XYZ file of C-alpha atoms in Angstrom:
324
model
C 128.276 64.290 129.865
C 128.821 62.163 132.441
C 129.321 64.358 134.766
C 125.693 66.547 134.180
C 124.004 62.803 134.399
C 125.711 62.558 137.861
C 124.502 65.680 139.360
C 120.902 65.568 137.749
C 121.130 61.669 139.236
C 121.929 62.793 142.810
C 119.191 65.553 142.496
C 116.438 62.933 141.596
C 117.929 60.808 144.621
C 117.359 63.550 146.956
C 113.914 65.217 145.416
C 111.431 62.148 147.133
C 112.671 62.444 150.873
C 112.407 66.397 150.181
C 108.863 66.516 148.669
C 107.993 63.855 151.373
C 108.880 66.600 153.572
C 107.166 68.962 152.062
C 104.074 68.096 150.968
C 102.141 70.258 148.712
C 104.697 72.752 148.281
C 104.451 74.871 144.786
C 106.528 73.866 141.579
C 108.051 77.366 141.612
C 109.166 77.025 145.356
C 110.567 73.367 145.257
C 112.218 74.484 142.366
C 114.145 77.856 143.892
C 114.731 75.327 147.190
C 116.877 72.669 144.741
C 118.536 74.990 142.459
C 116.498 74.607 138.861
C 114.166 76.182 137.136
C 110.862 74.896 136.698
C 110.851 73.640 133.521
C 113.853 71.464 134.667
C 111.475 70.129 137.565
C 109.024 69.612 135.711
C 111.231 67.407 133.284
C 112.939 65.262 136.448
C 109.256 64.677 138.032
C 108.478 63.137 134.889
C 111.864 61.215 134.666
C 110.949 59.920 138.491
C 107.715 58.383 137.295
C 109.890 55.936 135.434
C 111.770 54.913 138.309
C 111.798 52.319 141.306
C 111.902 48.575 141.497
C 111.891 45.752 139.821
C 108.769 44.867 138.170
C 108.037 47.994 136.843
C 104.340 48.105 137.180
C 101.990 49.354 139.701
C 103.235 49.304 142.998
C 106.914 49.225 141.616
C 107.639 52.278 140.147
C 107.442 56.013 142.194
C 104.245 57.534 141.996
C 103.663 61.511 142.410
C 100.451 63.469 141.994
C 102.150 67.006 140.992
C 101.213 70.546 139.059
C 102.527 73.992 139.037
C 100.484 74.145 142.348
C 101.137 71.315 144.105
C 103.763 68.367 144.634
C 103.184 65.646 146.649
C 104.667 61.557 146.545
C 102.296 58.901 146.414
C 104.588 55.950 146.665
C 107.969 56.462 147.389
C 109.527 52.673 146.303
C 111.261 52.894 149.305
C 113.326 55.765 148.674
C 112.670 57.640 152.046
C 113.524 54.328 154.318
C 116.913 54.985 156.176
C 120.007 53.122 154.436
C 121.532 50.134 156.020
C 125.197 49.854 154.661
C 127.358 47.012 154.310
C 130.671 47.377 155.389
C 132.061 47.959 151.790
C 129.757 50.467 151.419
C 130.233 52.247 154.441
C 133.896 52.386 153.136
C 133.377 53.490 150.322
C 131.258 56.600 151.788
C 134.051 57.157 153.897
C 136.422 57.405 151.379
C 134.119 59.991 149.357
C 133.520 61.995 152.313
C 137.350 62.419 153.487
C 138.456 62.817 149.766
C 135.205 65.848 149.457
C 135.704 67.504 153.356
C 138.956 68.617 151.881
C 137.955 70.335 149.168
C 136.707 74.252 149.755
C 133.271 74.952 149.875
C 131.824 71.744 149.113
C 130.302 70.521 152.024
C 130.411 72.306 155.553
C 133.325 70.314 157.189
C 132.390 70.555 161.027
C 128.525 68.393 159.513
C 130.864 66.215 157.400
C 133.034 65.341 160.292
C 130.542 64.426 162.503
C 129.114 61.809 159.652
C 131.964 60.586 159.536
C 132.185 59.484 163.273
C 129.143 58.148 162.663
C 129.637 56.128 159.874
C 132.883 54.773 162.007
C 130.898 54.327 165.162
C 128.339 52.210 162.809
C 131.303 50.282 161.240
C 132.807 49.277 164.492
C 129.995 48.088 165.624
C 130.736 44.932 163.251
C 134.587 45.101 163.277
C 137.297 45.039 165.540
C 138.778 48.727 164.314
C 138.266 51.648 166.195
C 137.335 55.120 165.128
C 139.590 58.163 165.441
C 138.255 60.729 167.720
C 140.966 62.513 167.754
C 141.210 63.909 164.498
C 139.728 67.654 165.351
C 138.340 68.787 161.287
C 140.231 72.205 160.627
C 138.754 75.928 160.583
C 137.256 76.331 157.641
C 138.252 79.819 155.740
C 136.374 82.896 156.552
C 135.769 83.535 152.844
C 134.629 79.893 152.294
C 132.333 79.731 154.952
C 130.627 82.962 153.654
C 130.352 81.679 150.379
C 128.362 78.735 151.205
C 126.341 81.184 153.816
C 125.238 83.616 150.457
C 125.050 80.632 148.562
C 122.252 79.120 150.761
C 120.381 82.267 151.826
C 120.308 83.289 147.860
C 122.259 86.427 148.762
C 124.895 88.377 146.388
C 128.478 88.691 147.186
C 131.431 91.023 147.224
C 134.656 89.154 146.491
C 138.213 89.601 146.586
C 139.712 87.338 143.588
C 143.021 86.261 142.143
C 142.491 85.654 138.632
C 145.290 83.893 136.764
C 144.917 84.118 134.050
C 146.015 88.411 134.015
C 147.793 87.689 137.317
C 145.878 90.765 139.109
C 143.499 90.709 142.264
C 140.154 92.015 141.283
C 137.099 93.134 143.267
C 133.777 92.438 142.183
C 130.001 91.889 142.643
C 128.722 88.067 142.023
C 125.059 86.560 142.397
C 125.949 82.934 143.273
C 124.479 80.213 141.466
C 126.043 76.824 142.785
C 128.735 75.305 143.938
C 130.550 72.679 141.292
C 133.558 70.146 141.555
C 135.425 70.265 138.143
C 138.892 67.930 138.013
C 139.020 67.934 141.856
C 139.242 71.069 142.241
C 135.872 73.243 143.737
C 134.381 76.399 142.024
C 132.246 78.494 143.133
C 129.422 79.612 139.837
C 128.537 83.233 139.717
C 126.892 85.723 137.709
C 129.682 88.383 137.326
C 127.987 91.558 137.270
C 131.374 93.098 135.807
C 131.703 90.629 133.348
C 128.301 90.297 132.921
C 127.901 86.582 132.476
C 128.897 83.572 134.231
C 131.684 82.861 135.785
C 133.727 79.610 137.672
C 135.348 81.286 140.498
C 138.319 78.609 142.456
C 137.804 78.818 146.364
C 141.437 78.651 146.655
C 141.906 81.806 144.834
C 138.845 83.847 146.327
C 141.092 86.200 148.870
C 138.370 87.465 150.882
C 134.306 87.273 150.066
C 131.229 90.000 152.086
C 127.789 88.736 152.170
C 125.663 92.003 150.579
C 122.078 92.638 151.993
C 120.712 91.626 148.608
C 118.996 89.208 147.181
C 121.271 87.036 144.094
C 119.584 87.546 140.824
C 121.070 85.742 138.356
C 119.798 85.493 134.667
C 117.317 82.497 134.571
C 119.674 81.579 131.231
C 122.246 81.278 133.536
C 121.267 78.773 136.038
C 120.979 75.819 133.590
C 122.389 72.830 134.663
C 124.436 72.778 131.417
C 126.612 76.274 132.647
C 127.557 74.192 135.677
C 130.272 72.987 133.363
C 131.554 75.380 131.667
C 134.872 76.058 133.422
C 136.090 78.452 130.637
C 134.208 79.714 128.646
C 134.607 81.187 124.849
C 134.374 84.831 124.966
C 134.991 86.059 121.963
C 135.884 89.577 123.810
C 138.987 88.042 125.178
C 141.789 87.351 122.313
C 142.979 83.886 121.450
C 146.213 82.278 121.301
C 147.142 79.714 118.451
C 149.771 77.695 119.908
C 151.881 74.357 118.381
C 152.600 71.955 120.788
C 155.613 69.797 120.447
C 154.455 66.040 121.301
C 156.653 66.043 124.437
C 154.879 68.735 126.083
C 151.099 67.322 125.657
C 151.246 67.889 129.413
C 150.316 71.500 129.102
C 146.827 70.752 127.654
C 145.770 69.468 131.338
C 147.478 72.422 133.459
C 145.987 75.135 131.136
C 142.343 75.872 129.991
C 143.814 74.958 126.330
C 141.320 73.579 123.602
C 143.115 71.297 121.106
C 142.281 71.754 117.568
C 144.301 69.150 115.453
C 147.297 66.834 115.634
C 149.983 66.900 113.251
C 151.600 64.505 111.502
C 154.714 64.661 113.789
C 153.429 64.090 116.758
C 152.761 67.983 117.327
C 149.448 69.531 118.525
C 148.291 72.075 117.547
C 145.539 74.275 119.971
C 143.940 77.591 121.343
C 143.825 79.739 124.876
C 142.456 82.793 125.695
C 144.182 85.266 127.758
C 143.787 88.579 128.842
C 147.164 90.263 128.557
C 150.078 89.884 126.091
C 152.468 90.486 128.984
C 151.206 87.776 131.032
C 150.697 84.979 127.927
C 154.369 85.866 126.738
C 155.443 85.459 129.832
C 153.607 82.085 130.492
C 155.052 80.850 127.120
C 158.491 81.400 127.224
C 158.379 79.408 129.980
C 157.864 76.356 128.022
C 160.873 77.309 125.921
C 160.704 75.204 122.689
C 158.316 73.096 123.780
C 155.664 75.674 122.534
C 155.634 78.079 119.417
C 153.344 80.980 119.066
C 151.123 80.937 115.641
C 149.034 83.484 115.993
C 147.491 86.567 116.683
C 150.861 88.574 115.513
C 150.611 91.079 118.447
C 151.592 87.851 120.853
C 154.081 86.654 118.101
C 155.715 89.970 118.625
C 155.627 90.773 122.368
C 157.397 86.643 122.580
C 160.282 87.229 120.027
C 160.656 91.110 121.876
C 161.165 89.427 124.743
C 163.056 86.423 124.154
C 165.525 88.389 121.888
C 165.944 91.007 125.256
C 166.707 87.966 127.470
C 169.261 86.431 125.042
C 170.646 90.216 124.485
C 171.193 90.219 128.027
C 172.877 86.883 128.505
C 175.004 88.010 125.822
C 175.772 91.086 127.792
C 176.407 89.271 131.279
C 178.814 87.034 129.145
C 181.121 89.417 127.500
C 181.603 91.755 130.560
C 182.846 88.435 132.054
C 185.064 87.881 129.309
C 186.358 91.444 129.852
């Protein structure tokens, strides 16, 4: 929750300066420019009438005239005037924006790097520290970089994946939707056309990405802000895993895309995963030893105790020919 409140916050932030920029453009333009659909405009122009400054009366509080026709700011409360930071919150910005130019895809590095300098030329200005010039930002990946090319001129892509979770490389066709930052690490959100629905696709895991001379046309269903946070989503097509956790190895729950269900009176846990192969979840389970037990579906119950009776078979096997 908290997270959809910060990315509709930094969209109402950033819609004044734009339709002060823009003025008179159509509801169904502004809206394919920022990413919504027009019913969510509609819904944040109306949330924007409530804000601005203290007082809260006329003359206080942002004014727009706006229809399906036309947008235009009245009174911006202020909104549009450049910022003047304070050294703590210069900082702070420069802090965000070196933790964020790492991360794939989110912002393009060589426009990040040069605010930085900025922001360091601005803050020396008042302080006796002295910027680094001599940091030169990294190449950005071929792959990334043509991500956040389709991404901006609404085009579909080609891309060369890694998925995981069947350890396999897959090709397929997306229509890109938006870029999202989900426990630091940066997705891109498509409309699979494989799949056929949406899907979170990690930057550091696409392998190779072509721009296709076509427009994206993703489902209007799926461009809700809402899917931007659905990192895995329930698909009732893929099986599910019923696993007991022992209390020890709670850890897993962060590393894997697992949904806990209840907690025993032991200290156990008990929850579900989807996967797509029994190969690779049996695999990925005996690697936590006893730490987790299979409960269900039997198939997976099966293909763990196959294999964990043929690698005790074979220890056995290794030890008696060195007995003999």
């Amino acid at each position: 929750m908290n997270s959809r409140l910060s990315v509709r916050l930094s969209r109402l932030l950033n819609m004044i300066p734009y339709f002060i920029a823009h003025p008179g453009i159509s509801a169904a333009e502004a809206a394919a420019d920022l990413g919504v659909t027009s019913k969510q405009l509609m819904s944040d122009l109306n949330q924007l009438w409530m804000c601005g400054l203290p007082g809260y009366g006329p003359g206080d509080l942002i004014d727009l005239s706006f229809s399906e026709e036309s947008i235009e700011v009245t009174f911006s409360a202020g909104i549009d005037r450049p910022l003047r930071l304070t050294s703590t919150e210069a900082t702070a910005l420069l802090v965000a924006l070196r933790s964020i130019v790492d991360m794939p895809g989110m912002v393009d590095p060589t426009a990040a790097h040069a605010a930085i300098a900025k922001i360091e030329s601005a803050i020396v200005g008042g302080s006796a520290a002295e910027p680094d010039h001599s940091r030169v930002p990294p190449p950005e990946a071929p792959a990334v970089a043509t991500v956040r090319s389709a991404l901006a001129r609404q085009r579909a892509l080609r891309l060369v994946y890694y998925s995981a979770s069947r350890d396999v490389v897959t090709e397929r066709v997306v229509d890109p939707i938006r870029i999202v930052l989900v426990d630091n690490m940066s997705y891109l959100q498509a409309w699979c056309r494989q799949a056929e629905g949406v899907r979170l696709f990690r930057f550091d895991r696409i392998e190779a990405a072509t721009e296709l001379d076509e427009p994206a046309r993703p489902p209007s269903h799926a461009t809700e802000e809402s899917a931007a946070l659905d990192l895995f989503q329930d698909d009732p097509a893929v099986p599910l895993a019923r696993l007991r956790i022992h209390g020890d190895y709670a850890w897993v729950l962060d590393q894997y895309p697992m949904h806990r269900v209840a907690v025993n009176a032991d200290g156990s846990l008990e929850a579900t995963m989807r996967f797509a192969t029994l190969d690779w979840m049996a695999r990925l389970l005996l690697g936590f030893g006893a730490g987790v037990t299979v409960l269900g579906p039997a198939e997976l119950v099966a293909a763990v105790r196959e294999r964990s009776n043929a690698a005790l078979a074979a220890y056995a096997a290794a030890g008696f020919e060195e007995a003999g």
